[in-house]
């Protein structure tokens, strides 16, 4: 049997984080997922999917997301039912989240606050960039927007030459 659900959408509100009597964290939230097509008026509609996330993942998800945040979730679809106070049977279908990914920086959405989350505001994250050489040679910039760190670990750094690759050179 296969029961996998993968969704990408935006949180409609902050995560409702609660704790069970046994101390397990549980977070409930709704994810707005755009449909791939537009309606007759040319407007894109969305589905609002109820989700639940448990334990440490729930705490992390609640701490690092906020209303409007773009997230990706992976989990399973689950149905349950209960009897409400009026004696009626209520059926609930929700996604039980097993994995999630934050798909944009927290600062990208105006409603977000930092809450101590680590942020990397260094701009272009070049793995070959040598952080110790940025003070020399015009702050590491040679005037044409290129970084001039003379880092020998990047074989293509500052050569100025165009790289031509044919289809025969590619491994796929």
Tab-separated table of C-alpha atoms in Angstrom:
chain	number	residue	atom	x	y	z
A	1	UNK	CA	0.000	0.000	0.000
A	2	UNK	CA	1.173	3.519	-0.796
A	3	UNK	CA	0.050	6.579	1.128
A	4	UNK	CA	2.354	9.548	0.362
A	5	UNK	CA	1.420	13.186	0.124
A	6	UNK	CA	3.770	15.954	-0.962
A	7	UNK	CA	2.526	19.542	-0.912
A	8	UNK	CA	3.952	23.003	-1.441
A	9	UNK	CA	1.964	25.964	-0.206
A	10	UNK	CA	1.657	28.851	2.206
A	11	UNK	CA	0.537	28.764	5.823
A	12	UNK	CA	-2.861	30.414	6.287
A	13	UNK	CA	-2.089	31.209	9.944
A	14	UNK	CA	0.608	30.580	12.532
A	15	UNK	CA	0.965	26.983	13.689
A	16	UNK	CA	-1.312	26.100	16.634
A	17	UNK	CA	1.199	24.335	18.900
A	18	UNK	CA	-0.208	22.373	21.851
A	19	UNK	CA	0.958	19.585	24.125
A	20	UNK	CA	-0.759	16.296	24.929
A	21	UNK	CA	-1.204	15.269	28.597
A	22	UNK	CA	1.868	13.044	28.085
A	23	UNK	CA	3.938	16.057	26.987
A	24	UNK	CA	4.111	15.332	23.244
A	25	UNK	CA	4.022	18.473	21.073
A	26	UNK	CA	1.402	18.579	18.322
A	27	UNK	CA	1.007	21.360	15.775
A	28	UNK	CA	-2.044	21.999	13.619
A	29	UNK	CA	-2.019	24.258	10.593
A	30	UNK	CA	-3.686	24.800	7.252
A	31	UNK	CA	-1.717	24.934	4.018
A	32	UNK	CA	-3.066	26.925	1.049
A	33	UNK	CA	-2.044	25.076	-2.121
A	34	UNK	CA	-2.666	26.753	-5.494
A	35	UNK	CA	-4.390	24.727	-8.172
A	36	UNK	CA	-2.559	24.313	-11.471
A	37	UNK	CA	-5.383	25.818	-13.521
A	38	UNK	CA	-7.516	28.950	-13.443
A	39	UNK	CA	-11.291	29.211	-13.185
A	40	UNK	CA	-13.630	30.775	-15.785
A	41	UNK	CA	-12.762	34.275	-14.528
A	42	UNK	CA	-9.038	33.648	-15.016
A	43	UNK	CA	-8.401	33.477	-11.274
A	44	UNK	CA	-6.284	30.823	-9.645
A	45	UNK	CA	-8.083	28.958	-6.862
A	46	UNK	CA	-6.489	27.245	-3.888
A	47	UNK	CA	-7.196	24.212	-1.762
A	48	UNK	CA	-6.876	24.561	1.999
A	49	UNK	CA	-5.356	21.382	3.405
A	50	UNK	CA	-5.474	20.612	7.139
A	51	UNK	CA	-2.173	19.279	8.467
A	52	UNK	CA	-0.845	17.952	11.765
A	53	UNK	CA	2.783	17.579	12.836
A	54	UNK	CA	4.107	15.866	15.977
A	55	UNK	CA	6.860	16.017	18.611
A	56	UNK	CA	10.156	17.878	18.039
A	57	UNK	CA	9.288	18.493	14.395
A	58	UNK	CA	6.139	20.322	15.552
A	59	UNK	CA	8.157	22.560	17.863
A	60	UNK	CA	10.717	23.341	15.154
A	61	UNK	CA	8.032	23.953	12.541
A	62	UNK	CA	6.164	26.332	14.864
A	63	UNK	CA	9.360	28.204	15.802
A	64	UNK	CA	10.643	28.733	12.268
A	65	UNK	CA	7.432	29.409	10.320
A	66	UNK	CA	4.716	32.037	10.415
A	67	UNK	CA	1.536	32.992	8.581
A	68	UNK	CA	2.238	33.270	4.841
A	69	UNK	CA	5.469	31.249	4.908
A	70	UNK	CA	6.133	29.072	1.846
A	71	UNK	CA	6.776	25.501	2.951
A	72	UNK	CA	7.014	22.045	1.455
A	73	UNK	CA	5.656	19.104	3.401
A	74	UNK	CA	5.800	15.348	2.974
A	75	UNK	CA	3.614	12.929	4.860
A	76	UNK	CA	0.611	10.647	4.713
A	77	UNK	CA	-3.108	11.219	4.379
A	78	UNK	CA	-5.109	10.131	7.410
A	79	UNK	CA	-8.800	10.082	8.274
A	80	UNK	CA	-10.291	9.926	11.755
A	81	UNK	CA	-13.671	10.494	13.312
A	82	UNK	CA	-15.111	11.459	16.652
A	83	UNK	CA	-18.415	12.340	18.231
A	84	UNK	CA	-18.886	16.046	19.005
A	85	UNK	CA	-20.780	17.571	21.950
A	86	UNK	CA	-24.062	17.475	20.015
A	87	UNK	CA	-23.697	13.727	19.506
A	88	UNK	CA	-22.917	14.015	15.776
A	89	UNK	CA	-20.185	11.943	14.113
A	90	UNK	CA	-17.457	14.261	12.701
A	91	UNK	CA	-15.010	12.993	10.061
A	92	UNK	CA	-11.622	14.632	9.662
A	93	UNK	CA	-9.137	14.157	6.812
A	94	UNK	CA	-5.660	15.618	7.315
A	95	UNK	CA	-2.049	15.227	6.275
A	96	UNK	CA	0.217	13.846	9.002
A	97	UNK	CA	3.505	15.626	8.274
A	98	UNK	CA	6.653	13.524	8.486
A	99	UNK	CA	9.131	15.904	6.797
A	100	UNK	CA	9.071	19.584	5.941
A	101	UNK	CA	11.215	22.139	4.150
A	102	UNK	CA	11.290	25.910	4.539
A	103	UNK	CA	11.269	27.201	0.968
A	104	UNK	CA	12.098	30.877	1.481
A	105	UNK	CA	14.026	32.953	3.977
A	106	UNK	CA	12.002	34.205	6.923
A	107	UNK	CA	12.637	37.808	5.927
A	108	UNK	CA	10.952	37.274	2.525
A	109	UNK	CA	7.495	37.528	4.082
A	110	UNK	CA	6.664	40.810	5.803
A	111	UNK	CA	4.661	39.097	8.566
A	112	UNK	CA	7.662	37.126	9.775
A	113	UNK	CA	9.846	37.793	12.735
A	114	UNK	CA	13.280	36.373	13.316
A	115	UNK	CA	12.812	34.540	16.660
A	116	UNK	CA	16.569	33.932	16.775
A	117	UNK	CA	16.677	31.917	13.561
A	118	UNK	CA	20.096	31.922	11.932
A	119	UNK	CA	20.190	34.122	8.850
A	120	UNK	CA	22.898	34.309	6.214
A	121	UNK	CA	22.851	37.750	4.640
A	122	UNK	CA	26.160	37.513	2.811
A	123	UNK	CA	24.504	37.735	-0.610
A	124	UNK	CA	26.052	35.321	-3.079
A	125	UNK	CA	27.135	32.184	-1.235
A	126	UNK	CA	30.159	31.088	-3.231
A	127	UNK	CA	31.655	27.903	-1.767
A	128	UNK	CA	35.033	28.811	-3.287
A	129	UNK	CA	35.098	32.267	-1.764
A	130	UNK	CA	37.900	32.777	0.716
A	131	UNK	CA	36.473	34.819	3.588
A	132	UNK	CA	39.926	35.952	4.757
A	133	UNK	CA	40.972	37.770	1.572
A	134	UNK	CA	38.020	40.183	1.247
A	135	UNK	CA	39.860	43.187	2.681
A	136	UNK	CA	42.515	43.467	-0.024
A	137	UNK	CA	42.144	44.678	-3.591
A	138	UNK	CA	39.134	46.998	-3.268
A	139	UNK	CA	37.333	44.742	-0.788
A	140	UNK	CA	37.702	41.692	-2.972
A	141	UNK	CA	36.029	43.426	-5.929
A	142	UNK	CA	38.117	44.289	-8.978
A	143	UNK	CA	35.666	46.880	-10.283
A	144	UNK	CA	33.755	44.661	-12.708
A	145	UNK	CA	31.634	42.899	-10.065
A	146	UNK	CA	33.925	39.853	-10.025
A	147	UNK	CA	35.433	38.643	-6.789
A	148	UNK	CA	39.220	38.706	-6.933
A	149	UNK	CA	40.307	36.438	-4.081
A	150	UNK	CA	42.980	34.428	-5.922
A	151	UNK	CA	41.612	31.275	-4.333
A	152	UNK	CA	43.305	28.304	-5.972
A	153	UNK	CA	40.440	25.946	-5.088
A	154	UNK	CA	38.241	27.460	-7.840
A	155	UNK	CA	39.810	26.607	-11.228
A	156	UNK	CA	37.531	29.048	-13.100
A	157	UNK	CA	37.889	32.065	-10.794
A	158	UNK	CA	38.739	35.340	-12.505
A	159	UNK	CA	39.892	33.796	-15.767
A	160	UNK	CA	37.540	36.027	-17.751
A	161	UNK	CA	37.327	33.333	-20.417
A	162	UNK	CA	34.030	31.976	-21.678
A	163	UNK	CA	33.507	28.268	-21.065
A	164	UNK	CA	32.206	26.307	-24.046
A	165	UNK	CA	30.659	22.922	-23.320
A	166	UNK	CA	29.218	20.674	-25.985
A	167	UNK	CA	26.590	17.991	-25.469
A	168	UNK	CA	29.304	15.362	-25.884
A	169	UNK	CA	31.038	16.668	-22.746
A	170	UNK	CA	28.000	16.093	-20.525
A	171	UNK	CA	27.634	12.803	-18.645
A	172	UNK	CA	23.888	12.552	-19.270
